[in-house]
Short mmCIF file of C-alpha atoms in Angstrom, two decimals:
data_model
loop_
_atom_site.label_atom_id
_atom_site.label_comp_id
_atom_site.label_asym_id
_atom_site.label_seq_id
_atom_site.Cartn_x
_atom_site.Cartn_y
_atom_site.Cartn_z
CA ALA A 103 -36.16 98.33 23.40
CA ALA A 104 -35.35 98.46 19.78
CA GLU A 105 -33.17 101.68 19.94
CA LEU A 106 -31.47 100.03 22.98
CA GLU A 107 -30.60 96.69 21.06
CA TYR A 108 -26.96 96.74 20.03
CA GLU A 109 -25.15 94.65 17.24
CA SER A 110 -22.87 91.97 17.94
CA VAL A 111 -20.56 90.07 15.28
CA LEU A 112 -21.38 86.14 15.44
CA CYS A 113 -18.79 85.09 12.42
CA VAL A 114 -16.22 86.79 10.04
CA LYS A 115 -15.03 84.94 7.41
CA PRO A 116 -12.66 86.94 5.22
CA ASP A 117 -13.08 85.51 1.63
CA VAL A 118 -16.56 84.01 -0.07
CA ASN A 119 -17.31 84.55 -3.42
CA VAL A 120 -20.93 85.70 -4.70
CA TYR A 121 -22.25 84.20 -7.77
CA ARG A 122 -25.09 85.10 -10.07
CA ILE A 123 -27.47 81.81 -9.91
CA PRO A 124 -30.58 81.21 -13.44
CA PRO A 125 -33.85 80.80 -11.28
CA ARG A 126 -35.01 77.87 -9.97
CA THR A 127 -37.70 76.13 -12.08
CA SER A 128 -38.66 73.30 -10.17
CA ASN A 129 -38.77 72.46 -6.14
CA ARG A 130 -35.47 69.91 -5.98
CA GLY A 131 -33.81 72.66 -4.27
CA TYR A 132 -30.28 74.63 -6.19
CA ARG A 133 -27.68 73.04 -7.58
CA ALA A 134 -24.54 74.81 -7.32
CA SER A 135 -22.97 72.83 -10.11
CA ASP A 136 -25.36 74.56 -12.34
CA TRP A 137 -23.15 78.03 -11.46
CA LYS A 138 -20.17 79.80 -13.33
CA LEU A 139 -17.96 78.55 -9.92
CA ASP A 140 -14.27 79.39 -11.65
CA HIS A 141 -15.94 82.94 -12.50
CA PRO A 142 -17.67 84.47 -9.35
CA ASP A 143 -19.25 87.40 -9.56
CA TRP A 144 -17.90 89.18 -6.80
CA THR A 145 -15.38 88.37 -3.97
CA GLY A 146 -14.92 89.77 -0.50
CA ARG A 147 -15.88 89.58 3.25
CA LEU A 148 -18.68 88.26 4.74
CA ARG A 149 -19.95 89.28 8.13
CA VAL A 150 -22.51 87.57 10.25
CA THR A 151 -24.21 89.88 13.12
CA SER A 152 -27.59 90.00 15.03
CA LYS A 153 -28.94 92.45 16.27
CA GLY A 154 -32.14 91.59 19.19
CA LYS A 155 -33.87 88.48 17.37
CA THR A 156 -32.78 88.88 13.83
CA ALA A 157 -29.14 88.16 12.31
CA TYR A 158 -27.74 89.61 9.07
CA ILE A 159 -25.47 88.16 6.54
CA LYS A 160 -23.55 91.53 5.14
CA LEU A 161 -21.21 91.27 2.43
CA GLU A 162 -18.48 93.87 2.70
CA ASP A 163 -15.02 95.04 0.60
CA LYS A 164 -12.19 93.60 1.87
CA VAL A 165 -10.18 96.55 1.56
CA SER A 166 -12.87 99.44 2.43
CA GLY A 167 -15.31 97.41 4.40
CA GLU A 168 -17.91 99.11 2.44
CA LEU A 169 -21.54 97.52 2.20
CA PHE A 170 -21.42 95.65 -1.00
CA ALA A 171 -25.03 93.33 0.36
CA GLN A 172 -27.00 92.20 3.29
CA ALA A 173 -29.58 89.74 3.99
CA PRO A 174 -32.07 89.72 7.41
CA ILE A 175 -32.38 85.97 8.41
CA ASP A 176 -35.71 85.98 10.57
CA GLN A 177 -35.41 82.44 11.29
CA TYR A 178 -32.80 79.46 10.16
CA PRO A 179 -33.49 77.10 8.45
CA GLY A 180 -35.59 79.18 6.18
CA ILE A 181 -36.15 81.04 3.28
CA ALA A 182 -33.89 83.47 3.80
CA VAL A 183 -30.68 81.30 3.72
CA GLU A 184 -31.21 77.74 2.14
CA THR A 185 -28.39 75.05 1.11
CA VAL A 186 -27.33 73.55 -1.95
CA THR A 187 -28.47 70.00 -2.95
CA ASP A 188 -24.84 68.75 -4.72
CA SER A 189 -22.60 70.44 -1.65
CA SER A 190 -22.08 71.20 1.90
CA ARG A 191 -19.57 74.98 1.05
CA TYR A 192 -22.05 76.80 -0.91
CA PHE A 193 -25.40 77.98 0.00
CA VAL A 194 -28.72 80.49 -1.49
CA ILE A 195 -29.13 83.62 0.60
CA ARG A 196 -32.13 86.61 -0.37
CA ILE A 197 -30.52 89.72 -0.23
CA GLN A 198 -32.68 92.86 0.41
CA ASP A 199 -32.05 96.83 0.09
CA GLY A 200 -33.76 99.42 1.86
CA THR A 201 -36.52 99.76 -0.52
CA GLY A 202 -37.65 96.30 0.21
CA ARG A 203 -36.86 94.98 -2.89
CA SER A 204 -35.09 90.95 -2.84
CA ALA A 205 -33.10 89.39 -5.00
CA PHE A 206 -31.33 85.71 -4.64
CA ILE A 207 -27.64 85.13 -4.97
CA GLY A 208 -25.13 82.48 -4.37
CA ILE A 209 -22.34 82.54 -2.41
CA GLY A 210 -19.58 79.50 -1.56
CA PHE A 211 -16.41 79.20 0.80
CA THR A 212 -13.13 77.79 -0.78
CA ASP A 213 -12.38 76.23 3.05
CA ARG A 214 -14.83 73.66 4.02
CA GLY A 215 -14.44 74.97 7.37
CA ASP A 216 -15.15 78.03 6.72
CA ALA A 217 -18.47 77.22 5.79
CA PHE A 218 -19.48 74.78 8.95
CA ASP A 219 -18.77 78.36 11.38
CA PHE A 220 -21.10 79.85 9.30
CA ASN A 221 -23.35 77.73 9.21
CA VAL A 222 -23.32 76.62 13.18
CA SER A 223 -22.77 80.64 13.66
CA LEU A 224 -26.58 81.04 12.73
CA GLN A 225 -27.85 77.30 14.42
CA ASP A 226 -26.50 79.09 17.83
CA HIS A 227 -28.06 81.95 17.32
CA PHE A 228 -31.74 81.11 16.86
CA LYS A 229 -31.22 78.30 19.33
CA TRP A 230 -30.53 81.06 21.46
CA VAL A 231 -33.72 83.01 20.05
CA LYS A 232 -35.86 79.89 20.57
CA GLN A 233 -34.77 79.68 24.64
CA GLU A 234 -35.52 83.53 24.98
CA THR A 235 -39.21 82.95 23.64
CA GLU A 236 -39.85 80.10 25.82
CA ILE A 237 -38.27 81.94 29.08
CA SER A 238 -40.34 85.27 27.77
CA LYS A 239 -43.94 83.61 27.11
CA GLU A 240 -43.37 81.52 30.96
CA SER A 241 -42.92 84.23 32.63
CA GLN A 242 -45.87 86.07 30.95
CA GLU A 243 -47.96 83.36 31.79
CA ALA A 244 -47.18 83.24 35.25
CA ASP A 245 -47.75 87.17 35.48
CA THR A 246 -51.84 86.75 34.08
CA ARG A 247 -51.99 84.16 36.83
CA PRO A 248 -53.77 84.60 39.90
CA LYS A 249 -51.47 85.09 42.76
CA LEU A 250 -52.31 83.21 46.46
CA ASP A 251 -52.38 85.28 48.96
CA LEU A 252 -50.65 82.92 51.80
CA GLY A 253 -49.96 86.13 54.40
CA PHE A 254 -51.62 86.04 57.75
CA LYS A 255 -55.37 87.82 58.35
CA GLU A 256 -55.40 90.51 61.33
CA GLY A 257 -55.90 88.23 64.13
CA GLN A 258 -55.83 84.90 62.44
CA THR A 259 -54.05 82.45 64.29
CA ILE A 260 -52.76 79.11 63.82
CA LYS A 261 -52.54 75.68 66.33
CA LEU A 262 -49.15 73.21 65.75
CA ASN A 263 -49.46 69.85 67.66
CA ILE A 264 -45.94 68.34 67.66
CA GLY A 265 -45.89 64.66 69.04
CA ASN A 266 -43.85 63.02 71.51
CA MET A 267 -43.33 66.10 73.67
CA THR A 268 -43.16 65.86 77.35
CA THR A 269 -45.44 66.77 80.22
CA LYS A 270 -45.73 68.16 83.50
CA LYS A 271 -47.78 65.41 84.40
CA GLY A 272 -46.01 62.30 82.87
CA GLY A 273 -42.49 63.82 83.03
CA ALA A 274 -39.37 63.15 80.80
CA ALA A 275 -39.29 59.45 80.30
CA LYS A 276 -36.28 57.70 82.08
CA PRO A 277 -33.90 56.20 79.55
CA ARG A 278 -33.48 52.51 79.29
CA VAL A 279 -29.91 50.71 79.59
CA SER A 280 -29.00 48.56 76.29
CA GLY A 281 -27.44 45.38 77.64
CA SER A 282 -25.09 43.23 75.14
CA GLY A 283 -27.32 41.41 72.56
CA GLY A 284 -29.85 43.87 71.88
CA LEU A 285 -31.44 43.17 74.80
CA SER A 286 -32.91 46.45 77.28
CA LEU A 287 -32.50 46.13 81.02
CA LEU A 288 -34.52 48.16 83.68
CA PRO A 289 -32.73 50.46 85.40
CA PRO A 290 -32.26 49.04 89.64
CA PRO A 291 -35.01 51.34 91.71
CA PRO A 292 -33.77 54.75 93.21
CA GLY A 293 -32.39 54.56 96.82
CA GLY A 294 -32.03 50.84 97.01
CA LYS A 295 -28.66 48.89 97.71
CA ILE A 296 -27.73 45.36 96.07
CA ALA A 297 -27.83 43.02 98.84
CA VAL A 298 -24.75 40.92 99.44
CA PRO A 299 -24.88 37.51 99.98
CA PRO A 300 -23.53 35.96 103.25
CA ILE A 301 -20.44 34.19 103.19
CA PRO A 302 -20.68 30.75 105.29
CA PRO A 303 -19.22 29.61 107.85
CA PRO A 304 -16.38 27.47 107.74
CA SER A 305 -17.15 24.03 108.33
CA SER A 306 -15.74 21.81 110.57
CA THR A 307 -13.96 19.57 107.69
CA ALA A 308 -12.03 22.76 106.71
CA ILE A 309 -10.81 23.08 110.01
CA ALA A 310 -9.45 19.92 111.02
CA ASN A 311 -7.85 19.84 107.58
CA HIS A 312 -6.22 23.02 108.48
CA VAL A 313 -2.65 22.68 110.07
CA THR A 314 -1.34 25.33 111.89
CA PRO A 315 2.55 25.02 112.25
CA PRO A 316 3.84 25.02 115.70
CA PRO A 317 5.72 28.17 117.05
CA VAL A 318 9.23 27.75 116.83
CA LEU A 319 10.59 29.19 120.19
CA LYS A 320 12.96 31.48 120.40
CA SER A 321 15.87 30.50 122.63
CA SER A 322 19.24 32.22 123.42
CA ASN A 323 20.91 28.82 124.47
CA VAL A 324 20.16 27.31 121.09
CA SER A 325 23.01 27.91 118.60
CA SER A 326 22.70 28.00 114.36
CA ALA A 327 24.36 24.41 114.16
CA ASP A 328 21.45 23.00 117.13
CA ILE A 329 18.92 23.72 114.21
CA LEU A 330 20.51 22.61 111.03
CA LEU A 331 20.96 19.29 113.00
CA ASP A 332 17.54 18.92 113.84
CA LEU A 333 16.79 19.43 110.15
CA ASP A 334 19.09 16.89 109.36
CA ALA A 335 17.91 14.51 111.78
CA PRO A 336 15.01 12.04 110.32
CA ALA A 337 11.27 12.42 111.70
CA SER A 338 10.66 10.01 114.01
CA ALA A 339 7.72 7.64 114.80
CA SER A 340 7.23 9.09 118.39
CA LYS A 341 6.70 12.59 117.45
CA ALA A 342 3.41 12.07 115.95
CA PRO A 343 0.46 12.13 117.90
CA ALA A 344 -0.59 8.57 118.69
CA SER A 345 -4.68 8.89 117.22
CA ALA A 346 -4.94 7.49 113.98
CA THR A 347 -8.45 9.39 114.17
CA THR A 348 -7.29 12.80 114.74
CA ASP A 349 -3.81 12.84 112.70
CA LEU A 350 -3.79 13.59 109.21
CA TRP A 351 -0.18 12.89 108.98
CA GLY A 352 -0.50 9.25 110.48
CA ASP A 353 -0.10 7.36 106.92
CA PHE A 354 3.40 9.89 106.06
CA SER A 355 4.76 9.27 109.75
CA THR A 356 4.40 5.13 109.22
CA ALA A 357 6.15 5.00 106.16
CA SER A 358 9.05 7.15 107.52
CA SER A 359 9.26 4.86 110.48
CA ALA A 360 8.91 1.42 108.67
CA VAL A 361 12.13 1.94 106.23
CA PRO A 362 15.25 1.09 108.66
CA ASN A 363 18.12 3.01 109.14
CA GLN A 364 20.56 1.93 106.68
CA ALA A 365 24.39 2.84 107.70
CA PRO A 366 25.76 5.12 105.04
CA GLN A 367 28.50 3.55 102.39
CA GLN A 368 31.93 5.06 101.97
CA SER A 369 32.25 6.66 98.39
CA ASN A 370 35.08 7.53 96.55
CA TRP A 371 34.07 11.45 96.04
CA VAL A 372 36.05 13.89 98.78
CA GLN A 373 33.49 15.92 100.97
CA PHE A 374 34.29 19.43 101.01
#
């Protein structure tokens, strides 16, 4: 598995200064002001790579790319990479060679943004390492747990009870018609007919009040002028029936007969 792992580049910074630092005499941390910041011991290029879960800080020559020093990092923050107490642009790293010897040197960036990118690249890598470790741990615990056999055995059956199912005896329930206002009305019985209320016979009073006009006799001897004369003539009292009890229009006939005939008066209007 280690042979199949490939190396990926996390960060590249073209300018980095390397300082030889004095040994730390107390636990108060490193201070960049104690170094000779104006006279770095070496200047080159910095690359941060990763292979598997391990990150590497590589100091290389700017032109030839030859490796000057390398610092493997197993965790961050940790003893392999430490920040100084008086600046955010300087760090102390632990370099190692192939024989197992190690030494602590100081590195610094001229631009504060380069120092920020260097710090973030290491944080992102080890955040990914932590997530991978948790996922692998959970998968191992899941493998060690006993697995449940939820399959059916040979000849094993199950019975399902489903409610609100119609049966052959009861039949399907008849739908109930909902009326207005949320009231449910029962449907009419099957095969029934709606009874029509009987029409009451006409009463004698309604028959007496209903007056049928007399039919108009068509005669060949009657001219259109005679018809107009009949319309212009006033209604006389002799044509009304004599009986007041059976005549519905007696009051109107009496009033018309009581009015005397007045002579027509001359007017200044010319009649056409």
